[in-house]
Amino acid sequence: MTTTTPATQSPAEPSHGRRLFGIWLILALAADLIIWFVWKPHLPPGDLSDSARHQQLDIAVLAVSAAPVIIFVLLYFTYAIVVWRARPGDDSDGEPIYGNTKVQASWIIGTTIIVLWLFVFGTVELVGPAGAGAGEGPSPVWKLAGATSATWTPGGKTMLEVQVIGQQWTWTFRYPQFGGMESTELMLPVNTPVTFHVTSLDVIHSFWAYQLGVKADANPQVDNVAYTTARALGGVTVRCSELCGIWHGAMFNYGHVVTQAAFQSWANGVQSKEKTDGVLAALPPFALAYDPTVVPQLGAALPKIDGITGAAGYYYPPGDPVTP
Ligand SMILES: [Cu+2]
């Protein structure tokens, strides 16, 4: 439309390209500033952990990248309708145009830059936060920095190991560094690298700790590893994110991110209580995955002491028709 022919257009034709660019720049800048400073802090899943913060960042960066493109399309569309529509009585045809090097080159360069940027950013964000908060199977490719140890104490760089056990229809969290004690509450210390070992006792479930930005499949006889580091104190809701039977929708537990000292005293307390109660002795030995058909404790001894620790519905109650 920039080429003018004296027969059809007046010589005072404005520079549409420059005009479009000016309007686009203002709108795109405004949209990106609003996305970054107003919208980003409210984006799910919040900023409780490193993985959650990275997910917030990902959504914000993708929105900031997409907004100028959407605004350009809508602006060009609106501009064309308003400025270039046929005037009443104008039955003339448009100019025959054969190629436009400037337009073609900018299109190829622009789309290539966008696609490569998304590829690089997506890859960095997948690798950087140790697997983007998702389960990586029993031998993770991208590991979280932190030392492994048989015990955990506050202040160190030691990973906290948490086994997440799904069953119809509740979650149990087992802490191997605290004698293999179990809890129905997911307690985590702040600023501590955490390794989740996610498994299931019966059907397939999915461990979804929403505020932590962690989601990992819980499959029977599989140790699915996921990482996170909590960065603030707060509550966590754990839901099942894989249709797993009639009470799937009611399969949720709660948890808290607490200070390292508070976590240690809580964990020591539960451990000694379960030791005194006889729960620790009755629990199956800690393993990275369980097979309910071969662990004799499952479905036998545990229901008798159900309620002592508050872990309701330990494994299979007696006479439960559920079969693994
Ligand atoms: Cu489930």
mmCIF file of C-alpha atoms and ligand atoms in Angstrom:
data_model
loop_
_atom_site.group_PDB
_atom_site.id
_atom_site.type_symbol
_atom_site.label_atom_id
_atom_site.label_comp_id
_atom_site.label_asym_id
_atom_site.label_seq_id
_atom_site.Cartn_x
_atom_site.Cartn_y
_atom_site.Cartn_z
ATOM 1 C CA MET A 1 0.000 0.000 0.000
ATOM 2 C CA THR A 2 2.984 2.303 0.193
ATOM 3 C CA THR A 3 3.392 2.598 -3.569
ATOM 4 C CA THR A 4 1.214 5.368 -4.819
ATOM 5 C CA THR A 5 -0.180 5.849 -8.243
ATOM 6 C CA PRO A 6 -1.355 9.352 -9.010
ATOM 7 C CA ALA A 7 -4.422 8.012 -10.848
ATOM 8 C CA THR A 8 -6.051 6.417 -7.767
ATOM 9 C CA GLN A 9 -4.504 8.017 -4.695
ATOM 10 C CA SER A 10 -3.732 11.527 -3.622
ATOM 11 C CA PRO A 11 -0.051 12.523 -3.361
ATOM 12 C CA ALA A 12 -0.589 13.269 0.361
ATOM 13 C CA GLU A 13 -0.837 9.556 1.264
ATOM 14 C CA PRO A 14 0.565 9.183 4.829
ATOM 15 C CA SER A 15 3.221 6.649 5.750
ATOM 16 C CA HIS A 16 1.008 3.827 6.972
ATOM 17 C CA GLY A 17 3.985 1.704 8.011
ATOM 18 C CA ARG A 18 5.389 4.353 10.330
ATOM 19 C CA ARG A 19 1.945 5.118 11.715
ATOM 20 C CA LEU A 20 1.217 1.425 12.394
ATOM 21 C CA PHE A 21 4.607 0.959 14.006
ATOM 22 C CA GLY A 22 4.101 3.949 16.312
ATOM 23 C CA ILE A 23 0.671 2.818 17.505
ATOM 24 C CA TRP A 24 1.897 -0.782 17.849
ATOM 25 C CA LEU A 25 4.949 0.239 19.894
ATOM 26 C CA ILE A 26 2.863 2.191 22.414
ATOM 27 C CA LEU A 27 0.204 -0.527 22.777
ATOM 28 C CA ALA A 28 2.733 -3.388 22.958
ATOM 29 C CA LEU A 29 4.841 -1.578 25.542
ATOM 30 C CA ALA A 30 1.781 -0.784 27.663
ATOM 31 C CA ALA A 31 0.536 -4.394 27.467
ATOM 32 C CA ASP A 32 3.950 -5.828 28.397
ATOM 33 C CA LEU A 33 4.379 -3.462 31.343
ATOM 34 C CA ILE A 34 0.914 -4.359 32.644
ATOM 35 C CA ILE A 35 1.618 -8.103 32.220
ATOM 36 C CA TRP A 36 4.958 -7.885 33.995
ATOM 37 C CA PHE A 37 4.194 -5.542 36.867
ATOM 38 C CA VAL A 38 0.456 -5.975 37.458
ATOM 39 C CA TRP A 39 -0.411 -9.500 36.316
ATOM 40 C CA LYS A 40 2.754 -11.518 37.062
ATOM 41 C CA PRO A 41 2.613 -11.317 40.887
ATOM 42 C CA HIS A 42 -0.897 -12.842 40.778
ATOM 43 C CA LEU A 43 -0.103 -15.623 38.344
ATOM 44 C CA PRO A 44 -0.556 -19.229 39.466
ATOM 45 C CA PRO A 45 0.873 -21.203 41.157
ATOM 46 C CA GLY A 46 2.289 -18.358 43.272
ATOM 47 C CA ASP A 47 5.801 -17.912 44.613
ATOM 48 C CA LEU A 48 6.114 -20.392 47.467
ATOM 49 C CA SER A 49 8.944 -22.396 45.898
ATOM 50 C CA ASP A 50 11.627 -22.182 43.226
ATOM 51 C CA SER A 51 9.631 -24.369 40.862
ATOM 52 C CA ALA A 52 6.470 -22.295 41.410
ATOM 53 C CA ARG A 53 8.408 -19.080 40.819
ATOM 54 C CA HIS A 54 9.839 -20.438 37.596
ATOM 55 C CA GLN A 55 6.349 -21.385 36.416
ATOM 56 C CA GLN A 56 5.156 -17.854 37.168
ATOM 57 C CA LEU A 57 8.118 -16.519 35.230
ATOM 58 C CA ASP A 58 7.415 -18.851 32.295
ATOM 59 C CA ILE A 59 3.792 -17.758 31.966
ATOM 60 C CA ALA A 60 4.756 -14.088 32.274
ATOM 61 C CA VAL A 61 7.586 -14.338 29.716
ATOM 62 C CA LEU A 62 5.360 -16.190 27.232
ATOM 63 C CA ALA A 63 2.610 -13.592 27.715
ATOM 64 C CA VAL A 64 5.109 -10.752 27.245
ATOM 65 C CA SER A 65 6.341 -12.451 24.055
ATOM 66 C CA ALA A 66 2.845 -13.113 22.718
ATOM 67 C CA ALA A 67 1.178 -9.764 23.483
ATOM 68 C CA PRO A 68 3.074 -7.711 20.853
ATOM 69 C CA VAL A 69 2.240 -10.336 18.199
ATOM 70 C CA ILE A 70 -1.473 -10.405 19.061
ATOM 71 C CA ILE A 71 -1.571 -6.608 19.245
ATOM 72 C CA PHE A 72 0.095 -6.350 15.826
ATOM 73 C CA VAL A 73 -2.448 -8.704 14.221
ATOM 74 C CA LEU A 74 -5.464 -6.955 15.781
ATOM 75 C CA LEU A 75 -4.055 -3.484 15.084
ATOM 76 C CA TYR A 76 -3.337 -4.256 11.421
ATOM 77 C CA PHE A 77 -6.802 -5.785 11.059
ATOM 78 C CA THR A 78 -8.532 -2.762 12.608
ATOM 79 C CA TYR A 79 -6.354 -0.275 10.704
ATOM 80 C CA ALA A 80 -7.086 -1.995 7.395
ATOM 81 C CA ILE A 81 -10.837 -1.978 8.020
ATOM 82 C CA VAL A 82 -10.880 1.675 9.041
ATOM 83 C CA VAL A 83 -8.330 3.230 6.684
ATOM 84 C CA TRP A 84 -8.242 1.013 3.606
ATOM 85 C CA ARG A 85 -11.871 0.091 3.177
ATOM 86 C CA ALA A 86 -13.457 0.816 -0.213
ATOM 87 C CA ARG A 87 -15.221 4.179 -0.250
ATOM 88 C CA PRO A 88 -18.811 4.338 -1.501
ATOM 89 C CA GLY A 89 -18.835 4.356 -5.300
ATOM 90 C CA ASP A 90 -15.264 3.077 -5.575
ATOM 91 C CA ASP A 91 -15.530 -0.030 -7.759
ATOM 92 C CA SER A 92 -11.880 -0.031 -8.835
ATOM 93 C CA ASP A 93 -9.672 -3.063 -8.332
ATOM 94 C CA GLY A 94 -6.612 -3.235 -6.117
ATOM 95 C CA GLU A 95 -3.134 -2.917 -7.542
ATOM 96 C CA PRO A 96 -1.559 -6.155 -8.807
ATOM 97 C CA ILE A 97 1.475 -6.728 -6.550
ATOM 98 C CA TYR A 98 4.219 -9.276 -7.294
ATOM 99 C CA GLY A 99 6.334 -9.869 -4.205
ATOM 100 C CA ASN A 100 7.692 -7.418 -1.681
ATOM 101 C CA THR A 101 11.222 -8.173 -0.525
ATOM 102 C CA LYS A 102 10.957 -5.956 2.541
ATOM 103 C CA VAL A 103 7.738 -7.585 3.784
ATOM 104 C CA GLN A 104 8.895 -11.128 2.986
ATOM 105 C CA ALA A 105 12.301 -10.670 4.631
ATOM 106 C CA SER A 106 10.830 -9.084 7.777
ATOM 107 C CA TRP A 107 8.256 -11.884 8.016
ATOM 108 C CA ILE A 108 10.875 -14.653 7.809
ATOM 109 C CA ILE A 109 13.320 -12.921 10.159
ATOM 110 C CA GLY A 110 10.593 -12.000 12.656
ATOM 111 C CA THR A 111 9.009 -15.438 12.886
ATOM 112 C CA THR A 112 12.429 -17.135 13.031
ATOM 113 C CA ILE A 113 13.493 -14.955 15.961
ATOM 114 C CA ILE A 114 10.225 -15.668 17.815
ATOM 115 C CA VAL A 115 10.430 -19.448 17.326
ATOM 116 C CA LEU A 116 14.143 -19.647 18.246
ATOM 117 C CA TRP A 117 13.578 -17.483 21.327
ATOM 118 C CA LEU A 118 10.748 -19.751 22.502
ATOM 119 C CA PHE A 119 12.899 -22.829 21.862
ATOM 120 C CA VAL A 120 15.889 -21.503 23.807
ATOM 121 C CA PHE A 121 13.828 -20.093 26.681
ATOM 122 C CA GLY A 122 11.740 -23.271 26.955
ATOM 123 C CA THR A 123 14.839 -25.462 27.027
ATOM 124 C CA VAL A 124 16.640 -23.331 29.631
ATOM 125 C CA GLU A 125 13.555 -23.275 31.843
ATOM 126 C CA LEU A 126 13.137 -27.028 31.557
ATOM 127 C CA VAL A 127 16.726 -27.779 32.553
ATOM 128 C CA GLY A 128 17.371 -24.906 34.991
ATOM 129 C CA PRO A 129 15.004 -25.611 37.867
ATOM 130 C CA ALA A 130 15.846 -29.355 37.840
ATOM 131 C CA GLY A 131 13.087 -30.608 35.603
ATOM 132 C CA ALA A 132 10.595 -27.733 35.961
ATOM 133 C CA GLY A 133 8.933 -29.304 39.005
ATOM 134 C CA ALA A 134 7.806 -32.431 37.200
ATOM 135 C CA GLY A 135 8.685 -36.066 37.879
ATOM 136 C CA GLU A 136 11.683 -37.339 35.943
ATOM 137 C CA GLY A 137 11.466 -41.045 36.697
ATOM 138 C CA PRO A 138 13.815 -43.058 38.946
ATOM 139 C CA SER A 139 17.059 -41.638 37.480
ATOM 140 C CA PRO A 140 16.592 -37.899 36.892
ATOM 141 C CA VAL A 141 18.492 -36.217 34.083
ATOM 142 C CA TRP A 142 18.454 -32.783 35.723
ATOM 143 C CA LYS A 143 19.284 -32.962 39.407
ATOM 144 C CA LEU A 144 18.884 -30.354 42.094
ATOM 145 C CA ALA A 145 22.096 -29.303 43.819
ATOM 146 C CA GLY A 146 22.361 -30.657 47.352
ATOM 147 C CA ALA A 147 24.095 -33.358 49.331
ATOM 148 C CA THR A 148 22.391 -36.641 50.089
ATOM 149 C CA SER A 149 22.645 -37.991 53.598
ATOM 150 C CA ALA A 150 20.992 -40.577 55.826
ATOM 151 C CA THR A 151 20.057 -37.850 58.290
ATOM 152 C CA TRP A 152 18.826 -34.286 58.025
ATOM 153 C CA THR A 153 19.633 -31.337 60.254
ATOM 154 C CA PRO A 154 18.826 -27.642 59.840
ATOM 155 C CA GLY A 155 21.362 -25.272 58.400
ATOM 156 C CA GLY A 156 23.191 -27.715 56.160
ATOM 157 C CA LYS A 157 22.997 -28.197 52.411
ATOM 158 C CA THR A 158 21.529 -31.661 52.839
ATOM 159 C CA MET A 159 18.560 -32.658 50.709
ATOM 160 C CA LEU A 160 15.399 -33.557 52.525
ATOM 161 C CA GLU A 161 14.032 -36.814 51.179
ATOM 162 C CA VAL A 162 10.265 -37.166 51.161
ATOM 163 C CA GLN A 163 8.483 -40.204 49.874
ATOM 164 C CA VAL A 164 5.022 -39.461 48.537
ATOM 165 C CA ILE A 165 2.744 -42.498 48.626
ATOM 166 C CA GLY A 166 -0.553 -42.368 46.765
ATOM 167 C CA GLN A 167 -3.343 -44.810 47.417
ATOM 168 C CA GLN A 168 -7.097 -44.804 46.912
ATOM 169 C CA TRP A 169 -7.845 -42.130 48.147
ATOM 170 C CA THR A 170 -5.281 -40.353 50.246
ATOM 171 C CA TRP A 171 -1.655 -39.295 50.359
ATOM 172 C CA THR A 172 0.921 -40.410 52.887
ATOM 173 C CA PHE A 173 4.322 -38.745 53.269
ATOM 174 C CA ARG A 174 7.216 -40.795 54.520
ATOM 175 C CA TYR A 175 10.474 -39.328 55.813
ATOM 176 C CA PRO A 176 13.347 -41.850 55.499
ATOM 177 C CA GLN A 177 15.803 -39.491 57.246
ATOM 178 C CA PHE A 178 13.564 -39.594 60.324
ATOM 179 C CA GLY A 179 13.351 -43.340 60.808
ATOM 180 C CA GLY A 180 10.889 -43.790 57.979
ATOM 181 C CA MET A 181 8.077 -42.122 59.936
ATOM 182 C CA GLU A 182 4.855 -41.283 58.142
ATOM 183 C CA SER A 183 2.523 -38.326 58.113
ATOM 184 C CA THR A 184 -0.630 -37.351 56.277
ATOM 185 C CA GLU A 185 0.590 -33.753 56.379
ATOM 186 C CA LEU A 186 3.275 -32.666 53.944
ATOM 187 C CA MET A 187 5.670 -30.698 56.149
ATOM 188 C CA LEU A 188 8.692 -29.060 54.533
ATOM 189 C CA PRO A 189 11.497 -26.818 55.835
ATOM 190 C CA VAL A 190 12.011 -23.510 54.038
ATOM 191 C CA ASN A 191 15.146 -22.913 51.907
ATOM 192 C CA THR A 192 15.963 -26.615 51.780
ATOM 193 C CA PRO A 193 16.377 -28.675 48.609
ATOM 194 C CA VAL A 194 13.733 -31.400 48.649
ATOM 195 C CA THR A 195 13.670 -34.668 46.728
ATOM 196 C CA PHE A 196 10.245 -36.224 46.317
ATOM 197 C CA HIS A 197 10.084 -39.953 45.638
ATOM 198 C CA VAL A 198 6.573 -40.380 44.287
ATOM 199 C CA THR A 199 4.982 -43.800 44.188
ATOM 200 C CA SER A 200 1.613 -45.515 44.564
ATOM 201 C CA LEU A 201 0.284 -48.575 46.331
ATOM 202 C CA ASP A 202 -2.546 -49.390 43.970
ATOM 203 C CA VAL A 203 -3.626 -47.574 40.815
ATOM 204 C CA ILE A 204 -2.054 -44.622 39.015
ATOM 205 C CA HIS A 205 -2.333 -41.284 40.823
ATOM 206 C CA SER A 206 -0.624 -37.935 40.321
ATOM 207 C CA PHE A 207 1.015 -35.953 43.114
ATOM 208 C CA TRP A 208 0.095 -32.299 42.651
ATOM 209 C CA ALA A 209 1.458 -29.971 45.319
ATOM 210 C CA TYR A 210 -0.133 -26.894 43.800
ATOM 211 C CA GLN A 211 1.592 -24.048 45.657
ATOM 212 C CA LEU A 212 4.985 -25.754 45.260
ATOM 213 C CA GLY A 213 4.564 -26.024 41.494
ATOM 214 C CA VAL A 214 5.242 -29.755 41.643
ATOM 215 C CA LYS A 215 3.329 -32.357 39.685
ATOM 216 C CA ALA A 216 4.537 -35.923 39.292
ATOM 217 C CA ASP A 217 2.875 -39.206 38.338
ATOM 218 C CA ALA A 218 2.416 -41.673 41.192
ATOM 219 C CA ASN A 219 2.592 -45.129 39.673
ATOM 220 C CA PRO A 220 2.720 -48.461 41.550
ATOM 221 C CA GLN A 221 6.201 -49.965 41.757
ATOM 222 C CA VAL A 222 7.748 -46.831 40.276
ATOM 223 C CA ASP A 223 10.006 -44.310 42.034
ATOM 224 C CA ASN A 224 9.272 -41.024 40.259
ATOM 225 C CA VAL A 225 11.666 -38.291 41.403
ATOM 226 C CA ALA A 226 10.775 -34.587 41.488
ATOM 227 C CA TYR A 227 12.519 -31.638 43.127
ATOM 228 C CA THR A 228 11.664 -28.349 44.717
ATOM 229 C CA THR A 229 13.013 -25.787 47.168
ATOM 230 C CA ALA A 230 10.459 -23.901 49.239
ATOM 231 C CA ARG A 231 11.308 -20.206 49.482
ATOM 232 C CA ALA A 232 8.607 -18.851 51.759
ATOM 233 C CA LEU A 233 6.477 -19.999 54.678
ATOM 234 C CA GLY A 234 2.927 -20.986 53.823
ATOM 235 C CA GLY A 235 0.296 -23.611 53.276
ATOM 236 C CA VAL A 236 0.301 -26.309 50.623
ATOM 237 C CA THR A 237 -2.606 -28.230 49.169
ATOM 238 C CA VAL A 238 -1.819 -31.653 47.736
ATOM 239 C CA ARG A 239 -4.296 -33.006 45.247
ATOM 240 C CA CYS A 240 -4.507 -36.053 43.084
ATOM 241 C CA SER A 241 -4.330 -35.053 39.446
ATOM 242 C CA GLU A 242 -5.035 -38.392 37.796
ATOM 243 C CA LEU A 243 -8.508 -39.918 37.713
ATOM 244 C CA CYS A 244 -8.029 -42.845 40.086
ATOM 245 C CA GLY A 245 -11.457 -44.091 41.076
ATOM 246 C CA ILE A 246 -14.732 -42.941 42.527
ATOM 247 C CA TRP A 247 -13.274 -40.734 45.305
ATOM 248 C CA HIS A 248 -10.541 -39.215 43.161
ATOM 249 C CA GLY A 249 -12.078 -35.774 43.669
ATOM 250 C CA ALA A 250 -11.865 -36.152 47.453
ATOM 251 C CA MET A 251 -8.205 -37.195 47.381
ATOM 252 C CA PHE A 252 -6.379 -34.266 48.892
ATOM 253 C CA ASN A 253 -4.119 -33.553 51.851
ATOM 254 C CA TYR A 254 -2.601 -30.412 53.288
ATOM 255 C CA GLY A 255 0.875 -29.345 54.180
ATOM 256 C CA HIS A 256 2.990 -26.472 55.429
ATOM 257 C CA VAL A 257 6.331 -24.910 54.735
ATOM 258 C CA VAL A 258 7.819 -24.057 58.117
ATOM 259 C CA THR A 259 11.179 -22.855 59.430
ATOM 260 C CA GLN A 260 13.997 -25.396 59.442
ATOM 261 C CA ALA A 261 14.052 -25.540 63.251
ATOM 262 C CA ALA A 262 10.275 -25.989 63.437
ATOM 263 C CA PHE A 263 10.445 -28.733 60.851
ATOM 264 C CA GLN A 264 13.129 -30.610 62.722
ATOM 265 C CA SER A 265 11.267 -30.518 66.010
ATOM 266 C CA TRP A 266 8.039 -31.596 64.274
ATOM 267 C CA ALA A 267 9.805 -34.483 62.486
ATOM 268 C CA ASN A 268 11.627 -35.627 65.632
ATOM 269 C CA GLY A 269 8.344 -35.446 67.540
ATOM 270 C CA VAL A 270 6.437 -37.577 65.030
ATOM 271 C CA GLN A 271 9.301 -40.033 64.827
ATOM 272 C CA SER A 272 9.499 -40.595 68.578
ATOM 273 C CA LYS A 273 5.706 -40.767 68.880
ATOM 274 C CA GLU A 274 5.478 -43.399 66.158
ATOM 275 C CA LYS A 275 8.326 -45.286 67.778
ATOM 276 C CA THR A 276 6.571 -45.322 71.139
ATOM 277 C CA ASP A 277 3.238 -46.225 69.575
ATOM 278 C CA GLY A 278 4.767 -49.164 67.723
ATOM 279 C CA VAL A 279 3.879 -47.701 64.351
ATOM 280 C CA LEU A 280 7.468 -47.561 63.107
ATOM 281 C CA ALA A 281 7.971 -51.239 63.893
ATOM 282 C CA ALA A 282 4.723 -52.165 62.168
ATOM 283 C CA LEU A 283 5.384 -50.147 59.009
ATOM 284 C CA PRO A 284 6.968 -51.949 56.091
ATOM 285 C CA PRO A 285 10.713 -51.264 55.803
ATOM 286 C CA PHE A 286 11.391 -48.127 53.800
ATOM 287 C CA ALA A 287 11.736 -48.838 50.105
ATOM 288 C CA LEU A 288 11.609 -46.566 47.076
ATOM 289 C CA ALA A 289 8.556 -48.416 45.768
ATOM 290 C CA TYR A 290 6.138 -50.856 47.306
ATOM 291 C CA ASP A 291 4.368 -53.878 45.953
ATOM 292 C CA PRO A 292 1.224 -54.419 48.008
ATOM 293 C CA THR A 293 1.050 -58.044 46.960
ATOM 294 C CA VAL A 294 4.391 -58.909 48.588
ATOM 295 C CA VAL A 295 4.639 -56.564 51.575
ATOM 296 C CA PRO A 296 3.027 -58.606 54.359
ATOM 297 C CA GLN A 297 2.317 -55.552 56.531
ATOM 298 C CA LEU A 298 0.082 -54.005 53.925
ATOM 299 C CA GLY A 299 -3.507 -54.721 54.679
ATOM 300 C CA ALA A 300 -2.695 -56.822 57.720
ATOM 301 C CA ALA A 301 -1.095 -55.299 60.802
ATOM 302 C CA LEU A 302 -1.474 -51.607 60.052
ATOM 303 C CA PRO A 303 -5.251 -51.175 60.173
ATOM 304 C CA LYS A 304 -5.170 -52.337 63.795
ATOM 305 C CA ILE A 305 -3.107 -49.333 64.775
ATOM 306 C CA ASP A 306 -4.847 -46.946 62.425
ATOM 307 C CA GLY A 307 -5.607 -43.647 64.130
ATOM 308 C CA ILE A 308 -2.531 -43.610 66.325
ATOM 309 C CA THR A 309 -0.639 -41.323 63.995
ATOM 310 C CA GLY A 310 -3.617 -39.718 62.354
ATOM 311 C CA ALA A 311 -2.794 -41.362 59.055
ATOM 312 C CA ALA A 312 -6.326 -42.429 58.352
ATOM 313 C CA GLY A 313 -6.925 -45.301 55.983
ATOM 314 C CA TYR A 314 -3.455 -46.784 56.163
ATOM 315 C CA TYR A 315 -3.139 -48.882 53.080
ATOM 316 C CA TYR A 316 -5.957 -51.393 52.794
ATOM 317 C CA PRO A 317 -8.459 -51.725 55.608
ATOM 318 C CA PRO A 318 -9.362 -55.331 56.468
ATOM 319 C CA GLY A 319 -11.939 -56.765 54.152
ATOM 320 C CA ASP A 320 -11.503 -53.946 51.635
ATOM 321 C CA PRO A 321 -12.362 -55.369 48.255
ATOM 322 C CA VAL A 322 -9.762 -53.184 46.515
ATOM 323 C CA THR A 323 -7.248 -55.304 44.728
ATOM 324 C CA PRO A 324 -3.954 -53.920 43.455
HETATM 325 CU CU CU B 1 -5.580 -40.478 42.997
#
